[in-house]
Amino acid sequence: MTSASFGKASDAPRPRVVIVGCGFGGLEAARALRGAALDVTVLEKTNHHLFQPLLYQVATAGLAAPSISAPTRHLFRRQPNVTTLLGDVVAVDAAARTVTLASGMALPFDHLIVAAGATHSYFGHDE
Ligand SMILES: Cc1cc2nc3c(=O)[nH]c(=O)nc-3n(C[C@H](O)[C@H](O)[C@H](O)COP(=O)(O)OP(=O)(O)OC[C@H]3O[C@@H](n4cnc5c(N)ncnc54)[C@H](O)[C@@H]3O)c2cc1C
């Protein structure tokens, strides 16, 4: 690489968008950023997107499990500005603009989209 190739406008760092979760929200957010001049990293603790509304059909043997889940990497294979990583996000440092995975890896971001879904709560009455 020659010195002339440094400092081109195209070499300027692009904004980094980190999306936590690849459910309905994360998938839609990443797809909405298709073609945008930024680098998107989708962090998902499983290796697939799950279409939850059809879980009942799988539970009752009406559908096979692969019919309602798709590998995260496969979903974004034609979206070059997306990188997918398998990882469980355990911490967000808003001041330092990093997310930390269970593996200990810290990932910097300029913009963060948290689409990690929801879980049930019995408000302290698990019995
Ligand atoms: C049985 C069932 C039937 C349903 N039927 C319907 C229906 O008919 N119509 C309808 O509109 N809605 C339905 N829903 C609800 C719908 O599925 C949810 O509203 C929707 O999935 C929520 O999307 P989300 O992106 O917020 O979360 P999710 O789809 O739950 O996605 C969250 C993702 O984040 C990942 N994640 C979570 N924590 C972390 C972490 N720390 N690090 C990395 N990744 C993480 C999870 O693995 C998951 O993939 C149904 C839900 C269920 C369970």
mmCIF file of C-alpha atoms and ligand atoms in Angstrom:
data_model
loop_
_atom_site.group_PDB
_atom_site.id
_atom_site.type_symbol
_atom_site.label_atom_id
_atom_site.label_comp_id
_atom_site.label_asym_id
_atom_site.label_seq_id
_atom_site.Cartn_x
_atom_site.Cartn_y
_atom_site.Cartn_z
ATOM 1 C CA MET A 1 0.000 0.000 0.000
ATOM 2 C CA THR A 2 1.406 3.423 -0.927
ATOM 3 C CA SER A 3 1.169 6.508 1.235
ATOM 4 C CA ALA A 4 -1.162 8.010 -1.406
ATOM 5 C CA SER A 5 -3.790 5.438 -0.509
ATOM 6 C CA PHE A 6 -4.026 6.666 3.081
ATOM 7 C CA GLY A 7 -6.539 9.295 4.111
ATOM 8 C CA LYS A 8 -9.041 8.815 1.314
ATOM 9 C CA ALA A 9 -12.586 9.793 2.183
ATOM 10 C CA SER A 10 -13.645 6.186 1.659
ATOM 11 C CA ASP A 11 -11.180 5.124 4.342
ATOM 12 C CA ALA A 12 -12.868 7.271 6.979
ATOM 13 C CA PRO A 13 -14.201 5.132 9.819
ATOM 14 C CA ARG A 14 -17.881 4.369 9.444
ATOM 15 C CA PRO A 15 -20.287 4.622 12.343
ATOM 16 C CA ARG A 16 -20.543 1.329 14.212
ATOM 17 C CA VAL A 17 -24.011 0.124 15.080
ATOM 18 C CA VAL A 18 -24.346 -2.766 17.507
ATOM 19 C CA ILE A 19 -27.672 -4.584 17.704
ATOM 20 C CA VAL A 20 -28.262 -6.865 20.691
ATOM 21 C CA GLY A 21 -30.609 -9.693 19.753
ATOM 22 C CA CYS A 22 -31.838 -11.021 16.438
ATOM 23 C CA GLY A 23 -35.509 -11.561 17.163
ATOM 24 C CA PHE A 24 -38.247 -9.614 15.422
ATOM 25 C CA GLY A 25 -36.857 -6.254 16.551
ATOM 26 C CA GLY A 26 -33.169 -6.860 15.873
ATOM 27 C CA LEU A 27 -33.805 -8.449 12.497
ATOM 28 C CA GLU A 28 -36.015 -5.591 11.366
ATOM 29 C CA ALA A 29 -33.571 -2.954 12.620
ATOM 30 C CA ALA A 30 -30.633 -4.554 10.805
ATOM 31 C CA ARG A 31 -32.620 -4.916 7.599
ATOM 32 C CA ALA A 32 -33.720 -1.281 7.777
ATOM 33 C CA LEU A 33 -30.015 -0.337 7.739
ATOM 34 C CA ARG A 34 -29.370 -2.186 4.482
ATOM 35 C CA GLY A 35 -27.298 0.027 2.184
ATOM 36 C CA ALA A 36 -26.545 2.578 4.911
ATOM 37 C CA ALA A 37 -22.945 3.774 5.163
ATOM 38 C CA LEU A 38 -22.262 2.187 8.511
ATOM 39 C CA ASP A 39 -21.089 -1.100 9.940
ATOM 40 C CA VAL A 40 -23.684 -3.145 11.778
ATOM 41 C CA THR A 41 -22.837 -5.944 14.199
ATOM 42 C CA VAL A 42 -25.697 -8.181 15.273
ATOM 43 C CA LEU A 43 -25.015 -9.962 18.562
ATOM 44 C CA GLU A 44 -27.216 -12.969 19.235
ATOM 45 C CA LYS A 45 -26.817 -15.500 22.021
ATOM 46 C CA THR A 46 -28.243 -18.302 19.878
ATOM 47 C CA ASN A 47 -27.087 -19.005 16.341
ATOM 48 C CA HIS A 48 -30.540 -18.480 14.854
ATOM 49 C CA HIS A 49 -33.582 -16.263 14.534
ATOM 50 C CA LEU A 50 -36.695 -17.909 16.008
ATOM 51 C CA PHE A 51 -40.188 -17.208 14.701
ATOM 52 C CA GLN A 52 -41.921 -17.532 18.062
ATOM 53 C CA PRO A 53 -45.576 -17.361 16.874
ATOM 54 C CA LEU A 54 -45.205 -20.821 15.327
ATOM 55 C CA LEU A 55 -43.722 -22.479 18.421
ATOM 56 C CA TYR A 56 -47.102 -24.059 19.136
ATOM 57 C CA GLN A 57 -47.100 -25.816 15.774
ATOM 58 C CA VAL A 58 -43.654 -27.258 16.502
ATOM 59 C CA ALA A 59 -44.740 -28.331 19.997
ATOM 60 C CA THR A 60 -47.721 -30.160 18.497
ATOM 61 C CA ALA A 61 -45.621 -31.749 15.729
ATOM 62 C CA GLY A 62 -47.340 -29.762 12.993
ATOM 63 C CA LEU A 63 -44.043 -28.280 11.868
ATOM 64 C CA ALA A 64 -40.387 -29.249 12.111
ATOM 65 C CA ALA A 65 -38.195 -26.962 14.214
ATOM 66 C CA PRO A 66 -36.062 -25.800 11.252
ATOM 67 C CA SER A 67 -39.238 -24.460 9.622
ATOM 68 C CA ILE A 68 -39.450 -21.694 12.200
ATOM 69 C CA SER A 69 -35.798 -20.894 12.744
ATOM 70 C CA ALA A 70 -33.065 -19.719 10.426
ATOM 71 C CA PRO A 71 -29.332 -19.303 11.031
ATOM 72 C CA THR A 72 -28.558 -15.653 11.763
ATOM 73 C CA ARG A 73 -25.601 -15.606 9.367
ATOM 74 C CA HIS A 74 -27.755 -16.950 6.552
ATOM 75 C CA LEU A 75 -30.353 -14.194 7.000
ATOM 76 C CA PHE A 76 -27.760 -11.491 6.369
ATOM 77 C CA ARG A 77 -25.725 -13.244 3.689
ATOM 78 C CA ARG A 78 -26.675 -10.607 1.111
ATOM 79 C CA GLN A 79 -26.231 -7.609 3.392
ATOM 80 C CA PRO A 80 -22.530 -6.747 3.333
ATOM 81 C CA ASN A 81 -22.689 -4.066 6.033
ATOM 82 C CA VAL A 82 -23.805 -6.642 8.632
ATOM 83 C CA THR A 83 -21.541 -8.870 10.714
ATOM 84 C CA THR A 84 -23.158 -11.469 12.942
ATOM 85 C CA LEU A 85 -21.562 -12.675 16.138
ATOM 86 C CA LEU A 86 -22.656 -15.442 18.451
ATOM 87 C CA GLY A 87 -22.491 -13.968 21.928
ATOM 88 C CA ASP A 88 -24.388 -13.392 25.142
ATOM 89 C CA VAL A 89 -24.307 -9.708 26.079
ATOM 90 C CA VAL A 90 -23.826 -9.393 29.830
ATOM 91 C CA ALA A 91 -23.079 -5.687 30.238
ATOM 92 C CA VAL A 92 -23.451 -2.347 28.522
ATOM 93 C CA ASP A 93 -21.205 0.587 29.408
ATOM 94 C CA ALA A 94 -23.062 3.577 27.992
ATOM 95 C CA ALA A 95 -20.320 6.028 28.971
ATOM 96 C CA ALA A 96 -17.514 4.024 27.372
ATOM 97 C CA ARG A 97 -19.830 2.915 24.541
ATOM 98 C CA THR A 98 -19.007 -0.752 24.795
ATOM 99 C CA VAL A 99 -20.955 -3.955 25.221
ATOM 100 C CA THR A 100 -19.383 -6.917 26.957
ATOM 101 C CA LEU A 101 -20.028 -10.532 26.055
ATOM 102 C CA ALA A 102 -20.000 -13.472 28.448
ATOM 103 C CA SER A 103 -16.712 -14.500 26.833
ATOM 104 C CA GLY A 104 -15.175 -11.270 28.154
ATOM 105 C CA MET A 105 -14.913 -9.677 24.716
ATOM 106 C CA ALA A 106 -15.770 -5.953 24.715
ATOM 107 C CA LEU A 107 -17.199 -4.484 21.555
ATOM 108 C CA PRO A 108 -17.227 -0.725 20.883
ATOM 109 C CA PHE A 109 -20.209 1.013 19.332
ATOM 110 C CA ASP A 110 -21.289 4.460 18.183
ATOM 111 C CA HIS A 111 -24.971 3.554 18.239
ATOM 112 C CA LEU A 112 -26.599 0.758 20.233
ATOM 113 C CA ILE A 113 -29.930 -0.930 19.559
ATOM 114 C CA VAL A 114 -31.080 -3.216 22.354
ATOM 115 C CA ALA A 115 -33.588 -5.718 20.972
ATOM 116 C CA ALA A 116 -33.110 -8.495 23.507
ATOM 117 C CA GLY A 117 -36.810 -9.227 23.925
ATOM 118 C CA ALA A 118 -38.574 -9.760 27.204
ATOM 119 C CA THR A 119 -39.049 -12.495 29.750
ATOM 120 C CA HIS A 120 -41.732 -13.337 32.270
ATOM 121 C CA SER A 121 -41.715 -12.103 35.857
ATOM 122 C CA TYR A 122 -43.719 -13.272 38.841
ATOM 123 C CA PHE A 123 -42.693 -10.179 40.777
ATOM 124 C CA GLY A 124 -40.865 -12.102 43.464
ATOM 125 C CA HIS A 125 -43.504 -14.861 43.708
ATOM 126 C CA ASP A 126 -41.839 -17.627 41.750
ATOM 127 C CA GLU A 127 -43.902 -20.200 43.693
HETATM 128 C C1 LIG B 1 -45.733 -18.890 21.598
HETATM 129 C C2 LIG B 1 -45.744 -17.482 21.106
HETATM 130 C C3 LIG B 1 -46.675 -17.072 20.170
HETATM 131 C C4 LIG B 1 -46.696 -15.759 19.711
HETATM 132 N N1 LIG B 1 -47.611 -15.390 18.762
HETATM 133 C C5 LIG B 1 -47.603 -14.113 18.267
HETATM 134 C C6 LIG B 1 -48.494 -13.724 17.232
HETATM 135 O O1 LIG B 1 -49.316 -14.512 16.760
HETATM 136 N N2 LIG B 1 -48.451 -12.449 16.784
HETATM 137 C C7 LIG B 1 -47.554 -11.545 17.295
HETATM 138 O O2 LIG B 1 -47.537 -10.398 16.836
HETATM 139 N N3 LIG B 1 -46.690 -11.893 18.266
HETATM 140 C C8 LIG B 1 -46.686 -13.143 18.770
HETATM 141 N N4 LIG B 1 -45.806 -13.504 19.767
HETATM 142 C C9 LIG B 1 -44.951 -12.473 20.330
HETATM 143 C C10 LIG B 1 -43.740 -12.185 19.455
HETATM 144 O O3 LIG B 1 -43.080 -13.403 19.139
HETATM 145 C C11 LIG B 1 -42.847 -11.259 20.245
HETATM 146 O O4 LIG B 1 -43.554 -10.061 20.507
HETATM 147 C C12 LIG B 1 -41.596 -10.921 19.473
HETATM 148 O O5 LIG B 1 -40.847 -12.099 19.239
HETATM 149 C C13 LIG B 1 -40.777 -9.908 20.255
HETATM 150 O O6 LIG B 1 -39.690 -9.540 19.460
HETATM 151 P P1 LIG B 1 -38.356 -8.994 20.108
HETATM 152 O O7 LIG B 1 -37.403 -8.708 18.993
HETATM 153 O O8 LIG B 1 -38.704 -7.899 21.060
HETATM 154 O O9 LIG B 1 -37.829 -10.192 21.005
HETATM 155 P P2 LIG B 1 -37.453 -11.682 20.592
HETATM 156 O O10 LIG B 1 -38.100 -12.086 19.313
HETATM 157 O O11 LIG B 1 -37.674 -12.492 21.820
HETATM 158 O O12 LIG B 1 -35.897 -11.580 20.288
HETATM 159 C C14 LIG B 1 -34.946 -11.298 21.277
HETATM 160 C C15 LIG B 1 -33.640 -11.939 20.829
HETATM 161 O O13 LIG B 1 -32.604 -11.444 21.653
HETATM 162 C C16 LIG B 1 -31.758 -12.528 21.995
HETATM 163 N N5 LIG B 1 -31.132 -12.162 23.264
HETATM 164 C C17 LIG B 1 -31.742 -11.995 24.460
HETATM 165 N N6 LIG B 1 -30.859 -11.629 25.399
HETATM 166 C C18 LIG B 1 -29.653 -11.557 24.767
HETATM 167 C C19 LIG B 1 -28.343 -11.249 25.219
HETATM 168 N N7 LIG B 1 -28.097 -10.916 26.500
HETATM 169 N N8 LIG B 1 -27.311 -11.286 24.324
HETATM 170 C C20 LIG B 1 -27.569 -11.623 23.019
HETATM 171 N N9 LIG B 1 -28.793 -11.943 22.549
HETATM 172 C C21 LIG B 1 -29.824 -11.903 23.408
HETATM 173 C C22 LIG B 1 -32.672 -13.735 22.114
HETATM 174 O O14 LIG B 1 -31.956 -14.942 21.943
HETATM 175 C C23 LIG B 1 -33.656 -13.466 20.969
HETATM 176 O O15 LIG B 1 -33.235 -14.046 19.768
HETATM 177 C C24 LIG B 1 -45.766 -14.818 20.228
HETATM 178 C C25 LIG B 1 -44.812 -15.241 21.176
HETATM 179 C C26 LIG B 1 -44.782 -16.544 21.608
HETATM 180 C C27 LIG B 1 -43.733 -16.982 22.610
#
